[in-house]
Amino acid sequence: QVQLVESGGRAIQAGGSLRLSCTSSGNLYSSHSLGWFRQAPGKAREHVASIRWSGGNDATRYAPFVRGRFTVSKDSAKRAVYLQMDNLKPEDTAVYYCARRVGSPVTSSTDYNTWGQGTQVTVSF
């Protein structure tokens, strides 16, 4: 019955910044990892960034094409995960999903079993 809800997506011009939020209706534990994925029409869902709830070494992972532009973070008290997106590009246009799994913050979407409904990000030229 755990639900993830994403917010913060909107239309924005290239070069701009957005901060996406993902809040969990249930508790998040040290064994969990939260991932951000995105899917454009006609494209497969792809990994953007992920974070291990417990933190520590190797706590975050990024897709090569967003590393240096996007930053994933968390707020344990708020049961929230954030995706700070800077220097957005038109190719970043997609529905962005938050997902949860037990274990490491791996990059495969099939390894995550709880998903939010997504939030639309549209980056124009």
Short mmCIF file of C-alpha atoms in Angstrom, two decimals, residues 5-123:
data_model
loop_
_atom_site.label_atom_id
_atom_site.label_comp_id
_atom_site.label_asym_id
_atom_site.label_seq_id
_atom_site.Cartn_x
_atom_site.Cartn_y
_atom_site.Cartn_z
CA VAL A 5 4.04 10.69 -5.52
CA GLU A 6 6.16 12.84 -7.80
CA SER A 7 5.78 16.57 -8.22
CA GLY A 8 7.62 19.55 -9.63
CA GLY A 9 7.54 18.80 -13.32
CA ARG A 10 6.58 21.53 -15.74
CA ALA A 11 7.43 23.15 -19.02
CA ILE A 12 10.72 25.00 -19.02
CA GLN A 13 13.20 26.43 -21.48
CA ALA A 14 16.52 24.80 -22.21
CA GLY A 15 19.19 25.82 -19.76
CA GLY A 16 16.75 26.18 -16.91
CA SER A 17 16.50 24.25 -13.67
CA LEU A 18 13.83 22.20 -11.97
CA ARG A 19 13.62 20.35 -8.70
CA LEU A 20 11.48 17.25 -8.68
CA SER A 21 10.16 15.80 -5.47
CA CYS A 22 9.07 12.30 -4.59
CA THR A 23 7.28 11.66 -1.33
CA SER A 24 6.50 8.28 0.16
CA SER A 25 3.29 7.55 2.01
CA GLY A 26 5.07 4.81 3.92
CA ASN A 27 8.28 4.50 5.84
CA LEU A 28 11.57 4.18 4.06
CA TYR A 29 14.26 1.99 5.53
CA SER A 30 17.99 1.71 5.29
CA SER A 31 17.63 -1.29 3.04
CA HIS A 32 15.70 0.73 0.47
CA SER A 33 16.92 2.59 -2.54
CA LEU A 34 15.00 5.21 -4.46
CA GLY A 35 15.46 5.73 -8.14
CA TRP A 36 14.52 8.36 -10.68
CA PHE A 37 13.65 7.12 -14.12
CA ARG A 38 12.30 8.84 -17.17
CA GLN A 39 10.38 7.76 -20.21
CA ALA A 40 9.74 9.67 -23.40
CA PRO A 41 7.03 8.63 -25.87
CA GLY A 42 8.17 5.68 -27.92
CA LYS A 43 11.25 5.21 -25.77
CA ALA A 44 12.14 2.72 -23.10
CA ARG A 45 12.17 3.77 -19.51
CA GLU A 46 15.69 4.73 -18.52
CA HIS A 47 17.56 5.32 -15.33
CA VAL A 48 18.36 8.89 -14.38
CA ALA A 49 19.64 8.76 -10.81
CA SER A 50 19.23 6.68 -7.69
CA ILE A 51 20.10 6.90 -4.03
CA ARG A 52 20.55 4.48 -1.18
CA TRP A 53 18.40 5.52 1.75
CA SER A 54 21.06 4.70 4.31
CA GLY A 55 23.65 6.84 2.60
CA GLY A 56 27.31 6.02 2.92
CA ASN A 57 29.76 5.10 0.23
CA ASP A 58 28.39 4.63 -3.24
CA ALA A 59 25.09 6.03 -2.05
CA THR A 60 24.17 7.65 -5.35
CA ARG A 61 24.34 6.63 -8.96
CA TYR A 62 23.78 8.66 -12.08
CA ALA A 63 23.24 7.99 -15.71
CA PRO A 64 26.27 9.18 -17.69
CA PHE A 65 24.20 11.64 -19.67
CA VAL A 66 22.99 13.52 -16.58
CA ARG A 67 26.04 13.31 -14.34
CA GLY A 68 27.22 16.82 -13.53
CA ARG A 69 23.83 18.34 -14.26
CA PHE A 70 21.48 16.44 -11.97
CA THR A 71 21.74 15.82 -8.25
CA VAL A 72 19.70 13.37 -6.23
CA SER A 73 19.19 13.91 -2.52
CA LYS A 74 16.87 12.85 0.28
CA ASP A 75 15.16 14.13 3.38
CA SER A 76 14.53 11.28 5.76
CA ALA A 77 12.21 13.24 8.05
CA LYS A 78 9.98 14.14 5.12
CA ARG A 79 10.28 10.73 3.48
CA ALA A 80 11.23 12.56 0.35
CA VAL A 81 13.66 12.17 -2.50
CA TYR A 82 14.61 15.06 -4.74
CA LEU A 83 16.08 15.41 -8.16
CA GLN A 84 17.71 18.75 -8.80
CA MET A 85 18.01 19.21 -12.54
CA ASP A 86 20.23 21.97 -13.86
CA ASN A 87 21.08 22.98 -17.40
CA LEU A 88 18.10 21.15 -18.80
CA LYS A 89 18.16 20.09 -22.42
CA PRO A 90 15.31 19.31 -24.81
CA GLU A 91 16.35 15.66 -24.72
CA ASP A 92 15.48 15.65 -21.02
CA THR A 93 11.81 15.92 -21.96
CA ALA A 94 10.04 12.93 -20.48
CA VAL A 95 7.78 11.73 -17.75
CA TYR A 96 9.91 11.34 -14.66
CA TYR A 97 9.12 8.53 -12.28
CA CYS A 98 10.17 7.79 -8.74
CA ALA A 99 10.61 4.16 -7.77
CA ARG A 100 11.64 2.10 -4.77
CA ARG A 101 13.37 -1.20 -4.28
CA VAL A 102 15.01 -3.22 -1.56
CA GLY A 103 18.75 -3.28 -2.03
CA SER A 104 21.34 -1.22 -3.83
CA PRO A 105 20.48 1.76 -6.03
CA VAL A 106 20.83 -0.21 -9.23
CA THR A 107 20.03 1.24 -12.62
CA SER A 108 17.61 -1.30 -14.08
CA SER A 109 13.98 -0.27 -13.92
CA THR A 110 12.89 -3.89 -13.71
CA ASP A 111 14.56 -4.18 -10.31
CA TYR A 112 12.21 -1.62 -8.78
CA ASN A 113 8.80 -2.76 -7.63
CA THR A 114 7.05 0.35 -6.32
CA TRP A 115 6.41 3.24 -8.67
CA GLY A 116 4.86 6.65 -8.66
CA GLN A 117 2.60 7.96 -11.39
CA GLY A 118 5.19 10.30 -12.83
CA THR A 119 5.54 14.00 -13.43
CA GLN A 120 5.94 15.59 -16.84
CA VAL A 121 9.02 17.60 -17.68
CA THR A 122 9.00 19.42 -20.99
CA VAL A 123 12.12 21.27 -22.07
#
